[in-house]
């Protein structure tokens, strides 16, 4: 593993994108930043702009209105960049899979590296997912 | 030639100091929020990672887009070299006024960056940063004038050394007031939290730096850490007799960093008009008072 990849595994900046989620997954993501879980220990912070990010965290089903935007954001992300789909919605459509705005699941719009299922996934599950992303990087 | 050498020294010293100071800021913030926080090499890892990322240049960007970060880094390195030169080479003729000019350049480079990236959110950031700059420069310069009034010279080396003979500047009322004002204006200069309207992550998505990625973003981040280190270093030497003893200088450096972090963590972000009122009202008033006191010899 070269130096740049090593640095990347130690410093993942995350851009959080919500595309038609019920907001519950988003709250669980914020849980990961609280004192109890504190993912900044591993260098993971939320980025304000997609241009700063290494990871695109997607929650929600990917609505018809958002489909184009998700793809645009993915293209704007500086490479190497990764996509993590959080929640049953973004993995498979979840309870909204038969809904009229469904354009996803996310993996049909952009390539997904890690799926974290759950409705919503616990913070522990999200951290486990990020660890498996790091494993993939190595 | 000799100044080139000092530039190199400054780059190395303030690179290290900047990385450590940037980490200290994050670690202390984390501890204040009852978190564990990142390990000490975190900012170095961030910087190295950014070196390896793709640089995305927007179609609307002008040619200043990639020039701006270099200007900022060069300015910070020069400022650092000037301070080191004044502190550690007796008889050097480094002038305070030139240093004030050079310390404006990092903010100007940020403005240039935002304006050249052609992003509407960045242009909001540019407008705010410009106003903020007008705001903090006035009290900053007035506060720096207090030791000048006392010593009657603008030679930085003399100002640093005079405190060894006459006691530190913060020991007097006027010096203490000026030091407080300088501390708060430096928080504005480095874009620390009550005055971070131009970056405001949650509001205008990193504002000025929204379009930056990869190496260019890395240089900006590095510039900010180095600027913090340079500014705090300057405060220690300029107001607090940093030359007297090395261990006490390190202690003073840490104390000022802790103060800055405390200010950052206990204040919400000010609106731009509130920030202007604060700078042009309170701080300017206090620094003018400090200058008057200095004339009276207090
Ligand atoms: S997976 Fe469940 S909790 Fe998450 S957005 Fe979908 S419905 Fe909400």
Coordinates of C-alpha atoms and ligand atoms in Angstrom, one line a residue:
Chain A
X1 CA 0.0 0.0 0.0
X2 CA 1.6 3.3 -1.0
X3 CA 1.6 6.5 1.0
X4 CA -1.3 8.2 -0.7
X5 CA -3.6 5.3 -0.2
X6 CA -2.6 5.0 3.4
X7 CA -3.3 8.7 3.9
X8 CA -6.6 8.2 2.2
X9 CA -7.6 5.5 4.6
X10 CA -6.7 7.7 7.5
X11 CA -8.6 10.7 6.3
X12 CA -12.0 10.1 4.7
X13 CA -14.1 13.2 4.2
X14 CA -17.7 12.5 3.8
X15 CA -20.4 14.3 1.8
X16 CA -23.9 13.5 2.9
X17 CA -26.6 13.4 0.3
X18 CA -30.2 12.8 1.1
X19 CA -32.4 11.8 -1.8
X20 CA -35.9 11.1 -0.6
X21 CA -35.1 9.5 2.7
X22 CA -37.4 9.7 5.7
X23 CA -34.7 11.6 7.6
X24 CA -34.1 8.8 10.0
X25 CA -31.0 7.5 8.3
X26 CA -29.6 11.0 8.3
X27 CA -30.1 11.4 12.0
X28 CA -28.2 8.1 12.5
X29 CA -25.4 9.4 10.4
X30 CA -25.1 12.5 12.6
X31 CA -25.1 10.1 15.6
X32 CA -21.7 8.9 14.4
X33 CA -20.3 12.3 15.1
X34 CA -21.5 12.5 18.6
X35 CA -19.2 11.9 21.7
X36 CA -20.4 8.3 22.0
X37 CA -19.2 7.2 18.5
X38 CA -16.9 10.0 17.4
X39 CA -15.7 9.0 14.0
X40 CA -13.3 11.9 13.9
X41 CA -11.0 9.5 15.8
X42 CA -10.5 7.9 12.5
X43 CA -10.1 11.1 10.6
X44 CA -13.7 11.0 9.2
X45 CA -15.4 14.4 9.0
X46 CA -18.3 15.8 7.1
X47 CA -17.4 18.0 4.1
X48 CA -19.4 21.0 3.1
X49 CA -18.8 20.6 -0.6
X50 CA -18.7 17.5 -2.9
X51 CA -15.4 18.8 -4.3
X52 CA -13.7 18.2 -0.9
X53 CA -15.2 14.8 -0.4
X54 CA -13.8 11.3 -0.7
X55 CA -17.0 9.5 0.1
X56 CA -20.5 10.1 -1.1
X57 CA -23.0 8.9 1.5
X58 CA -26.4 8.4 0.0
X59 CA -29.6 7.9 2.0
X60 CA -33.0 7.5 0.5
X61 CA -34.4 5.8 -2.6
X62 CA -33.0 8.2 -5.2
X63 CA -36.2 9.9 -6.4
X64 CA -37.0 10.7 -10.0
X65 CA -36.4 14.3 -9.4
X66 CA -33.0 13.6 -7.8
X67 CA -31.7 10.9 -10.2
X68 CA -29.9 13.3 -12.5
X69 CA -28.4 15.2 -9.6
X70 CA -27.0 12.1 -7.9
X71 CA -25.2 11.3 -11.1
X72 CA -24.0 14.8 -11.5
X73 CA -22.6 14.9 -7.9
X74 CA -20.9 11.5 -8.5
X75 CA -19.2 12.9 -11.6
X76 CA -18.1 16.0 -9.7
X77 CA -16.5 14.1 -6.9
X78 CA -12.7 14.2 -7.3
X79 CA -11.4 10.6 -7.8
X80 CA -10.5 8.4 -6.0
X81 CA -14.0 8.7 -4.5
X82 CA -16.4 6.1 -3.1
X83 CA -20.1 5.7 -2.7
X84 CA -21.7 4.3 0.4
X85 CA -25.5 3.6 0.3
X86 CA -27.0 3.8 3.7
X87 CA -30.3 2.4 4.7
X88 CA -32.8 -0.1 3.2
X89 CA -34.1 2.6 1.0
X90 CA -30.9 3.3 -0.8
X91 CA -29.9 -0.4 -1.0
X92 CA -33.1 -1.7 -2.4
X93 CA -35.9 0.8 -2.2
X94 CA -37.1 -0.4 1.2
X95 CA -40.6 0.4 2.1
X96 CA -40.8 2.9 -0.8
X97 CA -39.8 0.5 -3.6
X98 CA -43.3 0.5 -5.2
X99 CA -43.8 4.3 -4.7
X100 CA -44.3 6.5 -7.8
X101 CA -41.2 8.6 -7.3
X102 CA -38.8 5.6 -7.2
X103 CA -35.9 5.9 -9.7
X104 CA -33.4 4.0 -7.7
X105 CA -32.1 1.9 -6.0
X106 CA -28.9 4.0 -5.9
X107 CA -26.8 1.2 -7.4
X108 CA -28.9 1.5 -10.6
X109 CA -27.9 5.2 -10.9
X110 CA -24.2 5.2 -9.8
X111 CA -21.7 2.5 -8.8
X112 CA -21.9 1.7 -5.1
X113 CA -18.9 0.5 -3.2
X114 CA -20.5 -0.4 0.2
X115 CA -24.1 -1.1 1.2
X116 CA -25.2 -0.6 4.8
X117 CA -28.7 -2.0 5.2
X118 CA -31.0 -1.3 8.0
X119 CA -34.1 0.9 8.6
X120 CA -32.3 2.9 9.9
X121 CA -28.9 1.2 10.4
X122 CA -27.5 1.6 13.9
X123 CA -24.4 3.9 14.2
X124 CA -22.4 0.7 15.0
X125 CA -23.6 -0.7 11.6
X126 CA -22.5 2.5 9.8
X127 CA -19.1 2.4 11.4
X128 CA -18.8 -1.3 10.5
X129 CA -19.7 -0.4 7.0
X130 CA -17.0 2.3 6.9
X131 CA -14.5 -0.2 8.2
X132 CA -15.3 -2.6 5.4
X133 CA -14.8 0.3 3.0
X134 CA -11.4 0.8 4.5
X135 CA -10.7 -2.9 4.1
X136 CA -11.7 -2.7 0.5
X137 CA -9.2 0.2 0.0
X138 CA -6.4 -1.8 1.4
Chain B
X1 CA 20.4 35.0 -0.7
X2 CA 20.3 34.9 3.1
X3 CA 16.6 35.7 3.0
X4 CA 16.0 32.7 0.7
X5 CA 17.6 30.6 3.4
X6 CA 15.3 32.1 6.0
X7 CA 12.3 31.4 3.7
X8 CA 13.2 27.8 3.5
X9 CA 13.6 27.6 7.3
X10 CA 10.3 29.4 7.7
X11 CA 8.6 26.9 5.3
X12 CA 9.9 23.9 7.3
X13 CA 9.3 25.4 10.7
X14 CA 5.8 26.7 10.1
X15 CA 4.8 23.6 8.1
X16 CA 5.5 21.5 11.2
X17 CA 4.1 24.0 13.6
X18 CA 1.0 24.6 11.4
X19 CA 0.3 20.8 11.2
X20 CA 0.6 20.5 15.0
X21 CA -1.4 23.7 15.7
X22 CA -4.1 22.6 13.3
X23 CA -4.3 19.2 15.1
X24 CA -4.3 20.9 18.5
X25 CA -7.3 23.0 17.5
X26 CA -9.2 19.8 16.5
X27 CA -8.1 17.8 19.5
X28 CA -9.0 20.5 22.0
X29 CA -12.3 21.1 20.3
X30 CA -13.0 17.4 20.5
X31 CA -12.0 17.3 24.2
X32 CA -14.2 20.3 24.9
X33 CA -17.1 18.4 23.3
X34 CA -16.4 15.3 25.3
X35 CA -15.1 13.4 22.3
X36 CA -11.7 11.7 21.9
X37 CA -10.6 13.5 18.7
X38 CA -8.1 12.6 16.0
X39 CA -4.5 11.4 16.5
X40 CA -1.6 13.9 16.2
X41 CA -0.7 13.1 12.6
X42 CA -4.3 13.7 11.4
X43 CA -3.6 17.0 9.6
X44 CA -0.5 15.6 7.9
X45 CA -2.6 12.6 6.7
X46 CA -5.3 15.1 5.4
X47 CA -2.6 17.0 3.5
X48 CA -1.0 14.0 2.0
X49 CA -4.3 12.6 1.0
X50 CA -5.3 15.8 -0.8
X51 CA -2.0 15.6 -2.7
X52 CA -3.2 12.4 -4.3
X53 CA -6.7 13.5 -5.2
X54 CA -7.9 14.6 -8.6
X55 CA -8.0 18.4 -9.1
X56 CA -11.3 19.4 -10.6
X57 CA -11.2 22.8 -12.4
X58 CA -14.6 24.2 -13.2
X59 CA -15.3 25.4 -16.7
X60 CA -16.1 28.9 -15.5
X61 CA -12.9 29.3 -13.6
X62 CA -10.3 31.9 -14.7
X63 CA -6.6 31.4 -14.7
X64 CA -6.3 32.8 -11.2
X65 CA -8.0 29.6 -9.9
X66 CA -4.7 27.7 -9.6
X67 CA -2.5 30.8 -8.9
X68 CA -4.4 32.0 -5.8
X69 CA -3.4 29.1 -3.4
X70 CA 0.3 29.7 -4.3
X71 CA 0.0 33.4 -3.5
X72 CA -1.4 32.6 -0.1
X73 CA 1.2 30.0 0.7
X74 CA 4.0 32.3 -0.5
X75 CA 2.7 35.2 1.6
X76 CA 2.5 33.1 4.8
X77 CA 6.0 31.7 4.3
X78 CA 7.3 35.2 3.7
X79 CA 5.6 36.5 6.8
X80 CA 7.0 33.6 8.9
X81 CA 10.5 34.2 7.5
X82 CA 10.3 37.9 8.4
X83 CA 9.3 37.2 12.0
X84 CA 12.0 34.5 12.4
X85 CA 14.5 36.9 10.9
X86 CA 13.6 39.7 13.3
X87 CA 13.5 37.4 16.3
X88 CA 16.7 35.4 15.8
X89 CA 19.1 37.7 13.9
X90 CA 20.0 40.8 15.9
X91 CA 20.4 43.9 13.9
X92 CA 18.1 42.9 11.1
X93 CA 15.9 45.6 9.6
X94 CA 12.5 44.0 9.3
X95 CA 9.8 46.5 9.3
X96 CA 6.4 46.1 11.0
X97 CA 4.5 47.9 8.2
X98 CA 5.7 45.5 5.5
X99 CA 4.7 42.6 7.7
X100 CA 1.2 44.1 8.1
X101 CA 0.9 44.3 4.3
X102 CA 2.1 40.7 3.8
X103 CA -0.3 39.4 6.4
X104 CA -3.2 40.8 4.4
X105 CA -2.2 38.6 1.4
X106 CA -3.6 35.3 2.6
X107 CA -7.1 36.7 2.9
X108 CA -6.7 38.4 -0.5
X109 CA -5.7 35.1 -2.0
X110 CA -8.8 33.5 -0.6
X111 CA -10.9 36.3 -2.1
X112 CA -9.1 35.8 -5.4
X113 CA -9.8 32.1 -5.2
X114 CA -13.5 32.6 -4.6
X115 CA -13.9 35.2 -7.2
X116 CA -12.1 33.2 -9.9
X117 CA -14.0 30.0 -9.3
X118 CA -17.2 31.3 -10.8
X119 CA -19.5 29.8 -8.3
X120 CA -22.4 31.8 -6.9
X121 CA -21.9 30.6 -3.4
X122 CA -18.3 31.4 -3.6
X123 CA -19.2 34.9 -4.6
X124 CA -21.3 35.3 -1.5
X125 CA -18.2 34.2 0.4
X126 CA -16.1 36.7 -1.4
X127 CA -18.4 39.6 -0.5
X128 CA -18.4 38.5 3.2
X129 CA -14.7 38.0 3.3
X130 CA -14.0 41.5 1.8
X131 CA -16.2 43.2 4.4
X132 CA -14.7 41.1 7.2
X133 CA -11.3 42.1 6.0
X134 CA -12.1 45.8 6.1
X135 CA -13.6 45.1 9.6
X136 CA -10.6 43.4 11.3
X137 CA -7.8 45.2 9.6
X138 CA -8.5 48.6 11.3
X139 CA -8.4 47.4 15.0
X140 CA -5.6 45.0 14.1
X141 CA -3.3 47.8 12.9
X142 CA -4.4 50.1 15.8
X143 CA -3.6 47.3 18.3
X144 CA -0.1 46.8 16.7
X145 CA 0.5 50.5 17.0
X146 CA 0.6 50.4 20.8
X147 CA 4.1 48.9 21.2
X148 CA 5.2 51.2 18.4
X149 CA 4.0 54.2 20.3
X150 CA 5.9 53.0 23.4
X151 CA 9.1 52.2 21.6
X152 CA 9.1 54.9 18.9
X153 CA 10.2 52.6 16.2
X154 CA 8.7 50.2 13.7
X155 CA 11.7 47.9 13.5
X156 CA 10.5 44.5 14.4
X157 CA 13.7 43.2 15.9
X158 CA 14.0 46.2 18.2
X159 CA 10.4 45.8 19.2
X160 CA 11.0 42.2 20.1
X161 CA 14.2 42.9 22.0
X162 CA 13.0 46.0 23.9
X163 CA 10.7 43.9 25.9
X164 CA 13.6 42.0 27.4
X165 CA 14.9 45.2 28.9
X166 CA 11.6 47.0 29.7
X167 CA 9.3 44.0 30.6
X168 CA 6.7 42.5 28.4
X169 CA 4.2 44.6 26.6
X170 CA 1.2 42.8 28.1
X171 CA 2.4 43.8 31.5
X172 CA 1.0 47.3 31.1
X173 CA -2.7 48.3 30.8
X174 CA -2.4 49.5 27.2
X175 CA -0.4 46.5 26.2
X176 CA -3.0 44.1 27.7
X177 CA -5.8 45.9 25.9
X178 CA -3.9 45.8 22.6
X179 CA -3.1 42.1 23.1
X180 CA -6.8 41.3 23.6
X181 CA -7.8 43.2 20.5
X182 CA -5.0 41.6 18.5
X183 CA -6.1 38.1 19.7
X184 CA -9.7 38.7 18.5
X185 CA -8.7 40.2 15.2
X186 CA -6.4 37.3 14.5
X187 CA -9.4 35.0 15.1
X188 CA -11.0 37.0 12.2
X189 CA -7.9 36.8 10.1
X190 CA -7.7 33.0 10.3
X191 CA -11.4 32.7 9.8
X192 CA -12.0 31.1 13.2
X193 CA -15.6 30.4 14.3
X194 CA -17.4 33.5 15.4
X195 CA -16.0 35.2 12.3
X196 CA -16.2 32.3 9.8
X197 CA -19.1 33.7 7.7
X198 CA -17.1 33.5 4.5
X199 CA -16.7 29.7 4.8
X200 CA -19.8 28.8 6.8
X201 CA -20.0 25.1 5.9
X202 CA -23.6 24.6 6.8
X203 CA -24.8 27.7 5.2
X204 CA -22.9 28.4 1.9
X205 CA -21.1 25.1 1.7
X206 CA -17.6 26.2 2.4
X207 CA -18.1 29.4 0.5
X208 CA -14.8 30.6 -0.9
X209 CA -13.3 27.2 -1.2
X210 CA -16.4 25.4 -2.6
X211 CA -14.9 24.6 -6.0
X212 CA -11.4 23.6 -4.8
X213 CA -10.2 20.0 -4.7
X214 CA -7.1 18.0 -4.5
X215 CA -3.7 19.7 -4.3
X216 CA -5.1 23.2 -4.5
X217 CA -7.5 22.6 -1.6
X218 CA -4.5 21.0 0.3
X219 CA -2.5 24.2 -0.2
X220 CA -5.3 26.3 1.1
X221 CA -5.8 24.1 4.2
X222 CA -2.0 24.2 4.8
X223 CA -2.0 28.0 4.4
X224 CA -4.7 28.3 7.0
X225 CA -2.8 26.1 9.5
X226 CA 0.4 27.9 8.8
X227 CA -1.3 31.3 9.1
X228 CA -2.6 30.3 12.5
X229 CA 0.9 29.2 13.6
X230 CA 2.5 32.4 12.2
X231 CA -0.1 34.7 13.8
X232 CA 0.2 33.1 17.2
X233 CA 4.0 33.0 17.0
X234 CA 3.9 36.7 16.1
X235 CA 1.6 37.5 19.1
X236 CA 4.0 35.7 21.5
X237 CA 7.0 37.6 20.3
X238 CA 5.3 41.0 19.7
X239 CA 3.3 41.3 22.9
X240 CA 4.6 38.7 25.3
X241 CA 8.4 38.9 25.2
X242 CA 8.7 35.5 23.4
X243 CA 12.5 35.9 23.2
X244 CA 13.1 35.7 26.9
X245 CA 13.2 31.9 27.4
X246 CA 12.3 29.0 25.1
X247 CA 10.2 26.9 27.5
X248 CA 8.1 29.9 28.5
X249 CA 7.6 30.9 24.9
X250 CA 6.2 27.4 24.2
X251 CA 3.9 27.7 27.1
X252 CA 2.7 31.1 25.9
X253 CA 2.2 29.7 22.4
X254 CA 0.1 26.9 23.8
X255 CA -1.9 29.3 26.0
X256 CA -2.8 31.5 23.1
X257 CA -3.9 28.5 21.0
X258 CA -6.0 27.3 23.8
X259 CA -7.6 30.8 24.1
X260 CA -8.4 30.9 20.4
X261 CA -10.0 27.4 20.6
X262 CA -12.0 28.4 23.6
X263 CA -13.3 31.5 21.8
X264 CA -14.1 29.3 18.8
X265 CA -16.0 26.8 20.9
X266 CA -18.1 29.1 23.0
X267 CA -19.4 31.4 20.4
X268 CA -21.9 30.9 17.6
X269 CA -21.2 32.3 14.1
X270 CA -21.8 36.0 13.9
X271 CA -23.8 37.6 11.0
X272 CA -21.6 39.8 8.9
X273 CA -23.2 43.0 10.2
X274 CA -22.7 41.9 13.8
X275 CA -19.1 41.1 13.1
X276 CA -18.6 44.6 11.5
X277 CA -20.2 46.3 14.5
X278 CA -18.0 44.3 16.8
X279 CA -14.8 45.2 14.9
X280 CA -15.5 48.8 14.1
X281 CA -17.3 49.6 17.3
X282 CA -15.9 47.7 20.3
X283 CA -12.5 46.7 19.2
X284 CA -11.6 49.9 17.4
X285 CA -12.8 51.8 20.5
X286 CA -10.7 49.7 22.8
X287 CA -7.6 49.9 20.6
X288 CA -7.8 53.7 20.4
X289 CA -8.1 53.8 24.2
X290 CA -5.0 51.6 24.4
X291 CA -3.1 54.0 22.1
X292 CA -4.1 56.9 24.3
X293 CA -3.0 55.0 27.4
X294 CA 0.3 54.2 25.7
X295 CA 0.9 57.9 25.1
X296 CA 0.2 58.6 28.8
X297 CA 2.8 55.9 29.5
X298 CA 0.5 53.4 31.2
Ligands
LIG1 S1 -34.0 3.1 5.3 FE1 -35.7 3.4 6.7 S2 -34.9 4.9 8.1 FE2 -33.6 5.0 6.3 S3 -34.6 6.6 5.0 FE3 -35.4 4.6 4.4 S4 -37.3 4.4 5.6 FE4 -36.1 6.0 6.6

